[in-house]
CSV table of C-alpha atoms in Angstrom, one decimal:
chain,number,residue,atom,x,y,z
A,1,ALA,CA,7.7,-0.7,-14.6
A,2,PHE,CA,6.5,2.2,-12.4
A,3,LEU,CA,6.6,3.4,-8.9
A,4,THR,CA,3.9,5.5,-7.2
A,5,VAL,CA,4.8,7.4,-4.1
A,6,CYS,CA,2.2,9.3,-2.0
A,7,LYS,CA,3.0,12.2,0.3
A,8,ASP,CA,-0.2,12.0,2.2
A,9,ALA,CA,-3.2,9.7,3.0
A,10,GLU,CA,-5.4,11.4,0.5
A,11,CYS,CA,-3.1,10.5,-2.4
A,12,ARG,CA,-3.1,6.9,-1.2
A,13,SER,CA,-6.9,6.9,-0.9
A,14,ASN,CA,-7.2,8.2,-4.5
A,15,TRP,CA,-4.7,5.6,-5.8
A,16,TYR,CA,-6.6,2.7,-4.2
A,17,ALA,CA,-10.1,4.1,-5.0
A,18,SER,CA,-12.7,1.7,-6.4
A,19,THR,CA,-13.2,1.1,-10.1
A,20,GLU,CA,-16.4,3.1,-9.9
A,21,THR,CA,-14.8,6.0,-8.2
A,22,ILE,CA,-12.1,6.2,-10.7
A,23,ASP,CA,-14.6,6.1,-13.6
A,24,ASP,CA,-16.6,9.0,-11.9
A,25,GLU,CA,-13.4,11.0,-11.5
A,26,ILE,CA,-12.4,10.5,-15.1
A,27,TYR,CA,-15.9,11.6,-16.2
A,28,GLU,CA,-15.8,14.7,-14.0
A,29,ARG,CA,-12.2,15.7,-14.9
A,30,THR,CA,-11.9,15.1,-18.6
A,31,ARG,CA,-13.5,17.3,-21.3
A,32,ARG,CA,-15.7,16.0,-24.0
A,33,THR,CA,-14.4,15.9,-27.5
A,34,LYS,CA,-16.3,17.7,-30.3
A,35,SER,CA,-17.3,14.3,-31.7
A,36,GLU,CA,-18.7,13.3,-28.3
A,37,GLN,CA,-16.4,10.3,-28.2
A,38,PRO,CA,-14.6,9.5,-24.9
A,39,THR,CA,-11.4,11.4,-24.4
A,40,LEU,CA,-9.6,8.4,-23.0
A,41,LEU,CA,-10.0,5.3,-25.2
A,42,HIS,CA,-7.8,2.9,-23.3
A,43,PHE,CA,-8.0,4.0,-19.7
A,44,ASP,CA,-10.9,3.6,-17.2
A,45,GLY,CA,-11.4,2.5,-13.6
A,46,ALA,CA,-10.8,-1.1,-14.4
A,47,THR,CA,-7.5,-0.3,-16.1
A,48,HIS,CA,-6.4,1.8,-13.2
A,49,HIS,CA,-7.4,-1.0,-10.8
A,50,SER,CA,-5.0,-3.3,-12.6
A,51,TYR,CA,-2.1,-0.8,-11.9
A,52,GLN,CA,-2.7,-0.8,-8.2
A,53,SER,CA,-1.1,-4.2,-7.8
A,54,PRO,CA,0.6,-5.4,-10.9
A,55,PRO,CA,0.6,-9.2,-11.4
A,56,ARG,CA,3.6,-11.3,-10.4
A,57,ALA,CA,3.9,-12.4,-14.0
A,58,TRP,CA,4.8,-8.8,-15.1
A,59,GLU,CA,7.6,-8.8,-12.6
A,60,THR,CA,8.8,-12.2,-13.8
A,61,VAL,CA,8.8,-11.1,-17.5
A,62,TYR,CA,10.6,-7.9,-16.6
A,63,CYS,CA,13.3,-9.7,-14.7
A,64,ARG,CA,14.0,-12.1,-17.6
A,65,ARG,CA,15.7,-9.2,-19.5
A,66,GLU,CA,19.3,-9.4,-20.6
A,67,PRO,CA,21.1,-8.0,-18.7
A,68,THR,CA,18.9,-8.6,-15.6
A,69,PRO,CA,17.8,-5.3,-14.1
A,70,VAL,CA,19.5,-4.6,-10.8
A,71,GLU,CA,16.2,-4.3,-8.8
A,72,CYS,CA,15.4,-7.9,-9.6
A,73,ALA,CA,18.0,-9.0,-7.1
A,74,TYR,CA,15.6,-7.8,-4.4
A,75,ARG,CA,12.6,-9.9,-5.3
A,76,ALA,CA,13.0,-12.2,-2.2
A,77,LEU,CA,14.7,-11.9,1.2
A,78,ASP,CA,18.4,-12.6,1.3
A,79,MET,CA,18.6,-15.0,4.2
A,80,ASN,CA,22.2,-14.0,4.9
A,81,LYS,CA,21.1,-10.4,5.9
A,82,LYS,CA,20.4,-9.3,9.4
A,83,LEU,CA,16.8,-9.0,10.5
A,84,VAL,CA,16.1,-6.0,12.8
A,85,GLU,CA,12.7,-6.5,14.5
A,86,VAL,CA,10.9,-4.1,16.8
A,87,GLU,CA,12.3,-6.0,19.8
A,88,ASP,CA,15.5,-8.1,20.0
A,89,ASP,CA,15.6,-11.6,21.5
A,90,GLU,CA,16.1,-10.2,25.0
A,91,GLY,CA,13.0,-7.9,24.8
A,92,ASN,CA,15.0,-4.7,24.2
A,93,GLU,CA,13.3,-2.2,21.9
A,94,ASN,CA,15.2,-1.6,18.7
A,95,PHE,CA,12.8,1.2,17.6
A,96,GLN,CA,10.9,4.0,19.2
A,97,ILE,CA,7.5,4.7,17.6
A,98,ASN,CA,6.0,8.1,18.2
A,99,SER,CA,2.5,9.2,17.4
A,100,ASP,CA,1.3,12.8,17.1
A,101,ASP,CA,-2.3,12.8,18.4
A,102,LYS,CA,-3.0,16.1,16.7
A,103,SER,CA,-2.0,15.1,13.1
A,104,GLY,CA,-2.3,11.3,13.4
A,105,VAL,CA,1.3,11.0,12.0
A,106,LYS,CA,3.4,8.1,13.3
A,107,SER,CA,7.2,8.3,13.3
A,108,VAL,CA,9.7,5.4,13.7
A,109,PHE,CA,13.2,6.0,15.1
A,110,ALA,CA,16.0,3.5,15.5
A,111,ASN,CA,17.4,3.0,19.0
A,112,VAL,CA,20.3,0.8,17.6
A,113,ASP,CA,22.7,1.1,14.8
A,114,ILE,CA,21.4,-0.8,11.7
A,115,SER,CA,24.0,-2.2,9.3
A,116,LYS,CA,23.6,-1.4,5.6
A,117,GLY,CA,21.4,-4.0,3.8
A,118,SER,CA,19.6,-5.2,6.9
A,119,TYR,CA,15.9,-5.8,6.8
A,120,ILE,CA,14.0,-3.4,9.1
A,121,MET,CA,10.9,-4.8,10.9
A,122,PRO,CA,10.2,-7.5,8.3
A,123,SER,CA,7.6,-9.3,10.4
A,124,ASP,CA,5.7,-6.1,11.0
A,125,ILE,CA,5.8,-5.1,7.3
A,126,ALA,CA,4.7,-8.5,6.1
A,127,ALA,CA,1.8,-8.5,8.5
A,128,SER,CA,0.7,-4.9,8.0
A,129,VAL,CA,-2.8,-4.3,6.7
A,130,SER,CA,-4.2,-1.0,5.4
A,131,LEU,CA,-8.0,-0.6,5.6
A,132,SER,CA,-9.9,2.1,3.8
A,133,ASP,CA,-12.3,4.4,5.8
A,134,GLU,CA,-15.2,2.6,4.2
A,135,VAL,CA,-14.0,-0.8,5.4
A,136,VAL,CA,-13.4,0.5,8.9
A,137,ALA,CA,-16.9,2.0,8.9
A,138,GLY,CA,-18.4,-1.3,7.8
A,139,LEU,CA,-16.6,-3.2,10.5
A,140,GLU,CA,-17.8,-0.7,13.1
A,141,ASP,CA,-21.3,-1.2,11.9
A,142,ASN,CA,-20.9,-5.0,12.3
A,143,ILE,CA,-19.8,-4.5,15.9
A,144,ASN,CA,-23.0,-2.6,16.6
A,145,VAL,CA,-25.3,-5.4,15.3
A,146,GLN,CA,-27.1,-7.1,18.2
A,147,SER,CA,-26.9,-10.8,19.0
A,148,THR,CA,-23.8,-11.5,16.9
A,149,GLY,CA,-21.8,-13.0,19.7
A,150,LYS,CA,-18.4,-11.8,20.8
A,151,VAL,CA,-16.6,-9.2,18.7
A,152,THR,CA,-13.7,-8.5,21.0
A,153,VAL,CA,-11.0,-9.1,18.3
A,154,MET,CA,-12.7,-6.8,15.9
A,155,ARG,CA,-13.3,-4.2,18.6
A,156,THR,CA,-9.7,-4.4,19.8
A,157,SER,CA,-8.3,-4.1,16.3
A,158,LEU,CA,-10.3,-0.9,15.6
């Protein structure tokens, strides 16, 4: 098992790069051997791509160990825990979301006390989507195509 943590968007962009981009980076960054054989025999862009989102089966096999690893207890939501959404049932905001226009950094601050073990914004996290710059550029190009009908949902999302 492994965990990858990025401090900035560039790291995330590199981690989720396409197979071809990873292959190019490997070619550019590794030195050739004297025998002219590839330096990395068992790692390429396709292998890296498989690490981006490990299959569920790996998780299942890992959690069948004896004794069961402690992190396997967190594979599903505990329905007895409190859910703290952005707004409560009365419409009061539980969180304040700030955005720095200069750096583009967003920060989230709690307006209420959150008990230990609670799930924070589970609906928003489950519904979040991350789009690469290339995908956003492609969507913007699609918006500009004439006679495609209404694209208000796409335009609003971007």
